[in-house]
Short mmCIF file of C-alpha atoms and ligand atoms in Angstrom, two decimals:
data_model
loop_
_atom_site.label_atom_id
_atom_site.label_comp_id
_atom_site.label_asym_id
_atom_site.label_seq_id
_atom_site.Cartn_x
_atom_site.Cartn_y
_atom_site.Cartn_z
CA UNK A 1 10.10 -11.29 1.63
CA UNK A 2 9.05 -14.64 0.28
CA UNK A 3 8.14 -14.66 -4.03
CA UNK A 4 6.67 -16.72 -6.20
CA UNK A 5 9.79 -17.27 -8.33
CA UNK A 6 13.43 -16.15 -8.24
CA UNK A 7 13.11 -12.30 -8.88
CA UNK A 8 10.00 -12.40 -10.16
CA UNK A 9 6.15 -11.15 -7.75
CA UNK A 10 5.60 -11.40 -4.71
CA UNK A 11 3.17 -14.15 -3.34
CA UNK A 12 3.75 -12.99 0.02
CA UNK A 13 4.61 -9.47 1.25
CA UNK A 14 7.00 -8.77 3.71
CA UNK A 15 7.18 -11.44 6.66
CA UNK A 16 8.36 -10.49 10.39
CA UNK A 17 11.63 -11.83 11.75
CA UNK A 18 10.90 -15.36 13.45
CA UNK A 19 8.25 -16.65 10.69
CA UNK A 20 8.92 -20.11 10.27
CA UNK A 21 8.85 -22.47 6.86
CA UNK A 22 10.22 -25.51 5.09
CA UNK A 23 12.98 -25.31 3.23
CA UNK A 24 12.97 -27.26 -0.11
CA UNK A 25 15.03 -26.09 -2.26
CA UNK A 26 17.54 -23.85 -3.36
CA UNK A 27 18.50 -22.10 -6.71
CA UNK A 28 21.61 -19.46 -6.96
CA UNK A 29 20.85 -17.45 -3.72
CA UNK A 30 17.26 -18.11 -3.66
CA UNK A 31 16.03 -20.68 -1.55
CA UNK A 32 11.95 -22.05 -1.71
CA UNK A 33 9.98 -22.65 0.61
CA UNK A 34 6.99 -24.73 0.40
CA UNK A 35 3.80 -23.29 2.63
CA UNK A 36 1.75 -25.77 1.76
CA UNK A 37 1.17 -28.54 -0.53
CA UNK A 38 1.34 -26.73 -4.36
CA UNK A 39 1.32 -23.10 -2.74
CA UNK A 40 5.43 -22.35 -3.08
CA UNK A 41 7.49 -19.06 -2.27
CA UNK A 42 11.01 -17.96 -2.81
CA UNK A 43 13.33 -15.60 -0.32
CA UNK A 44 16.63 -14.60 -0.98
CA UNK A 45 19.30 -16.38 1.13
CA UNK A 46 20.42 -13.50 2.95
CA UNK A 47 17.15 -13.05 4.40
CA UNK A 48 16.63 -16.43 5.81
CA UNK A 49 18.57 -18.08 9.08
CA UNK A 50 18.57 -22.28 9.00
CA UNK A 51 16.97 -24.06 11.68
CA UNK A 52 19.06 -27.44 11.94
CA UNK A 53 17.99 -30.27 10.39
CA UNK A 54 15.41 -32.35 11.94
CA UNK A 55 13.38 -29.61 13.20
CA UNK A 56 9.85 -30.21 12.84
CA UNK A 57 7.65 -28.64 9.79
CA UNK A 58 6.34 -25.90 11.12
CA UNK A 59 2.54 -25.91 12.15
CA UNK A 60 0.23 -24.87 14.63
CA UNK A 61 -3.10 -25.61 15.91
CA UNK A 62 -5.54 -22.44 15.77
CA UNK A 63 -8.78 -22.49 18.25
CA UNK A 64 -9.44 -19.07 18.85
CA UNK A 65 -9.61 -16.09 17.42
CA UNK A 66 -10.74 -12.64 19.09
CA UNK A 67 -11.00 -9.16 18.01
CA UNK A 68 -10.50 -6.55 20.14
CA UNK A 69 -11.11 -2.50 19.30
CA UNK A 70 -8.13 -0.15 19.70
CA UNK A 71 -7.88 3.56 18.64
CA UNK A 72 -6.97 2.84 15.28
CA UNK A 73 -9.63 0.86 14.48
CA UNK A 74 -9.94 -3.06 15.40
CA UNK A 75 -7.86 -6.03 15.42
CA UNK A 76 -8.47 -9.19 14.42
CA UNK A 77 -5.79 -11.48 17.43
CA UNK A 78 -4.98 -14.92 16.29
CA UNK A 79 -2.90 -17.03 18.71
CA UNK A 80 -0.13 -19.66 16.78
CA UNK A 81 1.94 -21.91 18.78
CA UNK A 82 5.07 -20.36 16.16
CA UNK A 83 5.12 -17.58 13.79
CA UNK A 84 3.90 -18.61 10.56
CA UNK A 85 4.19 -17.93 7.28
CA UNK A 86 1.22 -15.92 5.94
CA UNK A 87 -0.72 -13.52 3.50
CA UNK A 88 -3.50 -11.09 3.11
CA UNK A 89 -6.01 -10.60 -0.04
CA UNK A 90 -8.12 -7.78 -0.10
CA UNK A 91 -11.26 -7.43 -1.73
CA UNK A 92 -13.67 -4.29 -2.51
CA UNK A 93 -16.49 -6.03 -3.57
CA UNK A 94 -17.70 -6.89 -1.33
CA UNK A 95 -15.17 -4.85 1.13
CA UNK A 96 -13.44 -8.09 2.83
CA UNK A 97 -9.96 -9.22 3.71
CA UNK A 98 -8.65 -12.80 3.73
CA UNK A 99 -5.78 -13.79 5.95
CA UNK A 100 -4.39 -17.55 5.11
CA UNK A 101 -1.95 -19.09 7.56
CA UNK A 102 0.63 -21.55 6.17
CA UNK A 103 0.41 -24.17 8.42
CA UNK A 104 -2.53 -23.05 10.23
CA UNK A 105 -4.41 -26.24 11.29
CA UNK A 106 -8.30 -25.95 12.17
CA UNK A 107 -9.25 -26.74 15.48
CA UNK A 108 -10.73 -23.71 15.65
CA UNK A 109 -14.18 -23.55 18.83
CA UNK A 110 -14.56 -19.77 19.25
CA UNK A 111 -14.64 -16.80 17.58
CA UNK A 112 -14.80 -13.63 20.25
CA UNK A 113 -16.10 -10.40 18.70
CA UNK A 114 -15.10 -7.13 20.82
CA UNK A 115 -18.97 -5.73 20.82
CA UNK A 116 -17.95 -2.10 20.64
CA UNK A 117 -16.48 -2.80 17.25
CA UNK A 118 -18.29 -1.66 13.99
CA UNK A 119 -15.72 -2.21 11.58
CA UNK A 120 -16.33 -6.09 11.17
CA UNK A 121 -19.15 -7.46 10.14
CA UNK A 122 -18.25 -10.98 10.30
CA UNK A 123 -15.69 -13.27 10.79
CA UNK A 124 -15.49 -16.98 9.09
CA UNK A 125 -12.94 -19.52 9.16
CA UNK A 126 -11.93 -22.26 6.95
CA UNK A 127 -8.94 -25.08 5.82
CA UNK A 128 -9.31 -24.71 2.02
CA UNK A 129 -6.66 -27.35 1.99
CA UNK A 130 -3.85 -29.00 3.99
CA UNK A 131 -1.37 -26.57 6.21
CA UNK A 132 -3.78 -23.37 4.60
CA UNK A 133 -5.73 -21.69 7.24
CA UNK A 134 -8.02 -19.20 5.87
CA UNK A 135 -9.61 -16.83 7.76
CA UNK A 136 -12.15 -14.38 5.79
CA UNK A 137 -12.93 -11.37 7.35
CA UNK A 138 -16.29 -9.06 6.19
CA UNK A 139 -16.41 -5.64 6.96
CA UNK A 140 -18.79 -2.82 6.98
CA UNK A 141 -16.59 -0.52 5.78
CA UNK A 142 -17.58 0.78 2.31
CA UNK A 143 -14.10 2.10 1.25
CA UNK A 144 -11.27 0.40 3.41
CA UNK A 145 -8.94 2.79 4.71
CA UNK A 146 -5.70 0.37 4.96
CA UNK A 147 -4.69 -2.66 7.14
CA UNK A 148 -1.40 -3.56 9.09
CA UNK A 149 -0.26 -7.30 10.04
CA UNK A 150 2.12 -8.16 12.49
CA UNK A 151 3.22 -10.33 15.65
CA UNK A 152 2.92 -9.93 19.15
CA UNK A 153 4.64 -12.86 20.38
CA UNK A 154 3.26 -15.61 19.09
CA UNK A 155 -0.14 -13.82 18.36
CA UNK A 156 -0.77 -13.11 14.61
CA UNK A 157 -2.53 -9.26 14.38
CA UNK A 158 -4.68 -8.02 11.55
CA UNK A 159 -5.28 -4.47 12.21
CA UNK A 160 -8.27 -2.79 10.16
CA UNK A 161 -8.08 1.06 10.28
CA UNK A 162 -11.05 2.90 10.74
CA UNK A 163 -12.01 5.08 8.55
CA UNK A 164 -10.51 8.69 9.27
CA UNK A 165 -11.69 11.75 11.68
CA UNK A 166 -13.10 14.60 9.08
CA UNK A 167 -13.27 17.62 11.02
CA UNK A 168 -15.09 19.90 8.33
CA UNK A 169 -18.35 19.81 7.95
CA UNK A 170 -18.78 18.28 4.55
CA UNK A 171 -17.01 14.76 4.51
CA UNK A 172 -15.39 15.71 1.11
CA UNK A 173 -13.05 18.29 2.78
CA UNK A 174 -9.49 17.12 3.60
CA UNK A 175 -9.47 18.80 7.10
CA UNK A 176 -8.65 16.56 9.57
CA UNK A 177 -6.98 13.57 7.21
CA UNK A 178 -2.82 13.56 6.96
CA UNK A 179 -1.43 12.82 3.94
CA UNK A 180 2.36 12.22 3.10
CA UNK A 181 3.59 13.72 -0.19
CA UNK A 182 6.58 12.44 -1.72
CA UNK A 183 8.19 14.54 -4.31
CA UNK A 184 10.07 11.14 -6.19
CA UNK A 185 13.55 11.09 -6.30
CA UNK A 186 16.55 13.43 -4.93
CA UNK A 187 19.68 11.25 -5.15
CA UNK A 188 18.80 9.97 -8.79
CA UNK A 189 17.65 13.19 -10.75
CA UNK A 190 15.06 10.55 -12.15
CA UNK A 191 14.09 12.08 -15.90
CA UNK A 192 15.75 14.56 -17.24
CA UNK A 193 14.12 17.15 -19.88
CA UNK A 194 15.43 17.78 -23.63
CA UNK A 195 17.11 21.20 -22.04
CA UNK A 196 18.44 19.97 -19.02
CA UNK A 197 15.39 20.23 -16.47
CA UNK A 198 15.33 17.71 -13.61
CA UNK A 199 12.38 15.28 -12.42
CA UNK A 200 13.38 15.51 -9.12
CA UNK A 201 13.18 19.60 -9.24
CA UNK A 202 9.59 19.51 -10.42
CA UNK A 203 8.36 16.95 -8.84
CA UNK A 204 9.48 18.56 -5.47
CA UNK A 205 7.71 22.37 -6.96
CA UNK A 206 4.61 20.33 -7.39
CA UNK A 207 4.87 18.37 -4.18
CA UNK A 208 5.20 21.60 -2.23
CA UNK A 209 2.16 23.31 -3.49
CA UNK A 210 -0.02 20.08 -2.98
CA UNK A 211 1.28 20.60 0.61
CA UNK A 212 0.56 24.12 1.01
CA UNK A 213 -3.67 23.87 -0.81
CA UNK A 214 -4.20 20.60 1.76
CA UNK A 215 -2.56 22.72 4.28
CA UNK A 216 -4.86 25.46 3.42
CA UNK A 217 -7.94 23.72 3.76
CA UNK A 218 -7.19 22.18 7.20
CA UNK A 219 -5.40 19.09 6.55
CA UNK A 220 -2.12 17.85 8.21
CA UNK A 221 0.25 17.14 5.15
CA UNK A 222 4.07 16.16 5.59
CA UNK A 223 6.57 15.32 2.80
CA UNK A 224 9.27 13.02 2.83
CA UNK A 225 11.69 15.53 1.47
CA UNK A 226 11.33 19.13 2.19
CA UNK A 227 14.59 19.76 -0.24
CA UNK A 228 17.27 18.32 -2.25
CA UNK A 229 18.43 15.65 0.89
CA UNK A 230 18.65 12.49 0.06
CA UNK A 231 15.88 9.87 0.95
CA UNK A 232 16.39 6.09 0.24
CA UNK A 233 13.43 4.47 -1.76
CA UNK A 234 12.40 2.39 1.08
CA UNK A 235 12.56 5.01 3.75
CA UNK A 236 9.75 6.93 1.79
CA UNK A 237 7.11 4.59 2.57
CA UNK A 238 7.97 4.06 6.19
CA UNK A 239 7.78 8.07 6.84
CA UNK A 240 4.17 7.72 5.99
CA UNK A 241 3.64 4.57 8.34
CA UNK A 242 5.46 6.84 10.90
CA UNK A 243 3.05 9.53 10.58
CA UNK A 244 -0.13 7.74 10.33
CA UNK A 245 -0.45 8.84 6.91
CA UNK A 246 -4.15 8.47 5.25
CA UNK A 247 -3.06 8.75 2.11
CA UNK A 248 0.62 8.83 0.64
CA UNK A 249 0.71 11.01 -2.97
CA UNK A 250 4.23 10.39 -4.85
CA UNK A 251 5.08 12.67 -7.33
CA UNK A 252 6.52 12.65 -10.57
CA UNK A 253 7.33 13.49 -13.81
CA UNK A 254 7.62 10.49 -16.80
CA UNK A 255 10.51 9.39 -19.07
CA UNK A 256 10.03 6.30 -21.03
CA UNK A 257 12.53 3.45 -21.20
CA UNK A 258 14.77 3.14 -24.48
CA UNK A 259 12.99 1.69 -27.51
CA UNK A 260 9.45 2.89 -26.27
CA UNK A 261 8.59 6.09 -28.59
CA UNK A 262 7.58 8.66 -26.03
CA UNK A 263 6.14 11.01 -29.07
CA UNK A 264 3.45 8.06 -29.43
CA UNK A 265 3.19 7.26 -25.57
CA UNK A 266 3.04 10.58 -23.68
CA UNK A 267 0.49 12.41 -21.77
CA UNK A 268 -0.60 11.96 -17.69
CA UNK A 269 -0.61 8.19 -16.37
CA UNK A 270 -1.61 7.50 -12.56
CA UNK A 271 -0.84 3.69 -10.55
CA UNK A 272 -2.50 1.97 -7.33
CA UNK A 273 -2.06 -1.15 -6.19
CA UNK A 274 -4.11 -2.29 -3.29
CA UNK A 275 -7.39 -2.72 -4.22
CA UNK A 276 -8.23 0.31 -1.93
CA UNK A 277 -6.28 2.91 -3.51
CA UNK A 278 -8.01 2.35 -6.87
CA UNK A 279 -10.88 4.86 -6.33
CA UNK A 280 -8.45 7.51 -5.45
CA UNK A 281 -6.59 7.19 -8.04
CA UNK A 282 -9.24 7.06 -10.81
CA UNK A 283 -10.56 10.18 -8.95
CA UNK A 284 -7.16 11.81 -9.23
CA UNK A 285 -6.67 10.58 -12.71
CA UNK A 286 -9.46 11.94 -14.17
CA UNK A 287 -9.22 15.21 -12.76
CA UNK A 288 -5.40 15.39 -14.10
CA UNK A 289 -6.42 14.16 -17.11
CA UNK A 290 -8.95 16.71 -17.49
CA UNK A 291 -7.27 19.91 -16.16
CA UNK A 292 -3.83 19.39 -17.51
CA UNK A 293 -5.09 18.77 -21.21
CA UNK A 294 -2.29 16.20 -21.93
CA UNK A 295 -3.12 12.79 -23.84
CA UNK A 296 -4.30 10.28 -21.05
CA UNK A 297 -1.11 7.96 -21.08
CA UNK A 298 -3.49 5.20 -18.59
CA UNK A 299 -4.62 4.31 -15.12
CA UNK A 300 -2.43 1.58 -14.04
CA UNK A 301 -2.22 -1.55 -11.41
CA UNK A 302 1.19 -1.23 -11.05
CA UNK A 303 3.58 -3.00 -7.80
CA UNK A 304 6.08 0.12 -7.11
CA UNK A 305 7.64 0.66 -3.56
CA UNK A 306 5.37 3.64 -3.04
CA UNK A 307 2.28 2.23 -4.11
CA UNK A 308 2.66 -0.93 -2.35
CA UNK A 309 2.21 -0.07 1.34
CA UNK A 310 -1.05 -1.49 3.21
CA UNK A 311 -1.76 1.05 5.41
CA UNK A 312 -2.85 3.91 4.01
CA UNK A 313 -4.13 4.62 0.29
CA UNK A 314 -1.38 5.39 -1.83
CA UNK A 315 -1.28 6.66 -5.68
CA UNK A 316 1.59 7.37 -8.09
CA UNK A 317 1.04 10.15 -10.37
CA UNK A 318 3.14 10.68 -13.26
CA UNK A 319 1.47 14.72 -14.34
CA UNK A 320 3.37 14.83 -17.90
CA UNK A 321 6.60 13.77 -19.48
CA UNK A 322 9.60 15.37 -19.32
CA UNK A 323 11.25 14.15 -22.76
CA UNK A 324 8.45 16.03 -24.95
CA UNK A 325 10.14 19.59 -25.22
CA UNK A 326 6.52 21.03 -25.06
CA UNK A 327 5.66 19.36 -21.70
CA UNK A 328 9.12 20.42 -20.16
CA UNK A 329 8.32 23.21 -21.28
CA UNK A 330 5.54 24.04 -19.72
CA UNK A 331 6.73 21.95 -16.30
CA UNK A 332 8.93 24.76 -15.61
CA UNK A 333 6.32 27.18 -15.68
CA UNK A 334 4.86 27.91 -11.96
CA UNK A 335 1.26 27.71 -13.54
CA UNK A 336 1.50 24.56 -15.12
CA UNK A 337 3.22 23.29 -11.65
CA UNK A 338 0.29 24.42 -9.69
CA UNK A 339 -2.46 23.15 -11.90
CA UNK A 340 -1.08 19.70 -11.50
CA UNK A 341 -1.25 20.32 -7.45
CA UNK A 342 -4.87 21.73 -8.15
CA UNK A 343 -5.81 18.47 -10.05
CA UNK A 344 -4.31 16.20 -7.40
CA UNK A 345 -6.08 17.79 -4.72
CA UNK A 346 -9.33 17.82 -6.54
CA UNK A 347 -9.38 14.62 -6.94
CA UNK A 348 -9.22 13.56 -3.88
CA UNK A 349 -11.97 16.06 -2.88
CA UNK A 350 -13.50 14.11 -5.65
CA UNK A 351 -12.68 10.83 -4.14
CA UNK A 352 -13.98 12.28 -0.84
CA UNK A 353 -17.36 13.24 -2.05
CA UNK A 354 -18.12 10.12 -3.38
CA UNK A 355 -17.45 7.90 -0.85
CA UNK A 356 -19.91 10.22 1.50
CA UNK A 357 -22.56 9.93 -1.28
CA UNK A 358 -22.53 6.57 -0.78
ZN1 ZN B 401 10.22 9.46 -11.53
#
């Protein structure tokens, strides 16, 4: 995972084993990297293997690029001489994505577009400056349903999903879509309530009877805990990418950190962070904020593990906090538990609608 400081964001997201880049520098464990002139990154030592000394910067020439339609949706197939370093931008307005390659060099003759495709709408290449290869990609999507990168061999893969397989007959029914519910927390009790209730109780109550009302109206709905085992933070993302998850839904219940005065900040908060998830979760948001009656604590870009995976739409709900004794209260009580499923779920009916009104 490559940064833009020491501890601090991430420039890039996660990079495959084998990406090369030039080491520049090194402070405490964290060594930088520098992609391109100005654009630097930082990994953690423990993450990086040294190439002797003397080996070439890493570059490649890039003259083709294909895509090629798969049953996911399409790819977008760019052949490198060595892995690079790279990242992806997306953009909803208009729907794009925009790959750059760190040490991508233009030399590029052909673009080959798969003709069965109707994902992309077109694909454009440029070398914004030296050793940055961008390659912007338009689609006719109008709500992007998630992307994937990786290598094959040497070959750099953008993979666009296509939008999902409704099987009912209006588009803003769940049937047919899998989601992945994740009740947060297990090992960690996360928040606990003014009398002794646990976060990671409710949020798996809640969690179950989203499953059972998507299950109920035809969709396929899995959760990364079915109980009190224990799942590791970073597992709970990767169930969904193992399931082909269309949209991941963590659950949970809010506790402020010391010094913030939850009596003054309180209420029903929501968090995306891809650009994509963000009319979910203002769908699901609203709905909460409405049904549950709670003050409306905010709609939030936020960069948490579970709202930061590409390939699916993902949203973090927080339905009410468990340090006000009213709203643990009333989080132990099976109707309050099942209006906050009923909220979820109607929101993304919500969300559903409105992208087929489009
Ligand atoms: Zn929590």
């Amino acid at each position: 995972v490559g940064r833009t400081g020491p501890q601090r964001g991430y420039l890039l997201l996660y990079q495959p084993p084998g990406v090369r880049a030039e080491a520049t520098g090194q402070i405490g464990d964290w060594v930088r990297l520098a992609l391109a002139p100005g654009v630097e990154a930082w990994a953690h030592r423990d993450s990086i293997e040294f190439l002797p000394e003397g080996t070439p910067i890493p570059e490649s020439r890039i003259t083709y690029i294909r895509t090629r339609k798969n049953e996911r949706g399409v790819q977008v197939r760019v052949p490198l001489r060595q892995r690079l370093p790279y990242n992806v931008e997306q953009s909803v307005n208009p729907q794009m994505l925009t790959l750059n390659i760190f040490g991508g060099v233009s030399d590029t003759d052909w673009i080959r577009y798969d003709s069965d495709d109707n994902i992309i709408d077109q694909i454009r290449w440029r070398q914004p400056q030296k050793r940055v290869y961008q390659i912007k990609v338009n689609l006719r999507q109008k709500q992007q349903w998630g992307y994937d990168i990786f290598y094959e061999e040497n070959t750099l893969v953008l993979e666009i999903k296509k939008e999902p397989t409704f099987r009912g007959t209006l588009k803003s029914s769940v049937s047919g879509l899998t989601f992945m519910i994740d009740p947060g927390h297990s090992h960690d009790s996360g928040a606990i309530g003014p009398t002794g209730l646990k976060e990671k109780d409710v949020n798996l109550w809640i969690a179950h009877k989203l499953r059972k009302i998507l299950e109920e109206h035809g969709a396929t709905a899995y959760m990364t805990r079915y109980g009190h085992e224990d799942v590791a933070l970073y597992d709970r993302p990767r169930k969904a990418r193992e399931h082909n998850a269309d949209i991941l839904i963590s659950i949970h219940n809010n506790a402020l950190p010391d010094g913030v005065n939850p009596f003054v900040n309180n209420g029903t908060s929501s968090y995306y962070y891809h650009p994509q998830s963000y009319p979910l979760a203002h769908a699901i948001h609203k709905r909460m904020v409405k049904n549950l009656g709670l003050p409306d604590h905010g709609l939030y870009y936020g960069n948490l593990v579970l709202t930061r995976p590409t390939q699916m739409l993902a949203v973090l709900v927080e339905c009410a906090f468990m340090m006000i004794p009213e709203q643990e209260a009333m989080l132990r009580t099976r109707g309050f538990q099942k209006r906050c499923a009923e909220s979820i779920y109607q929101g993304i009916c919500d969300f559903l609608k409105n992208e087929s009104d489009h």
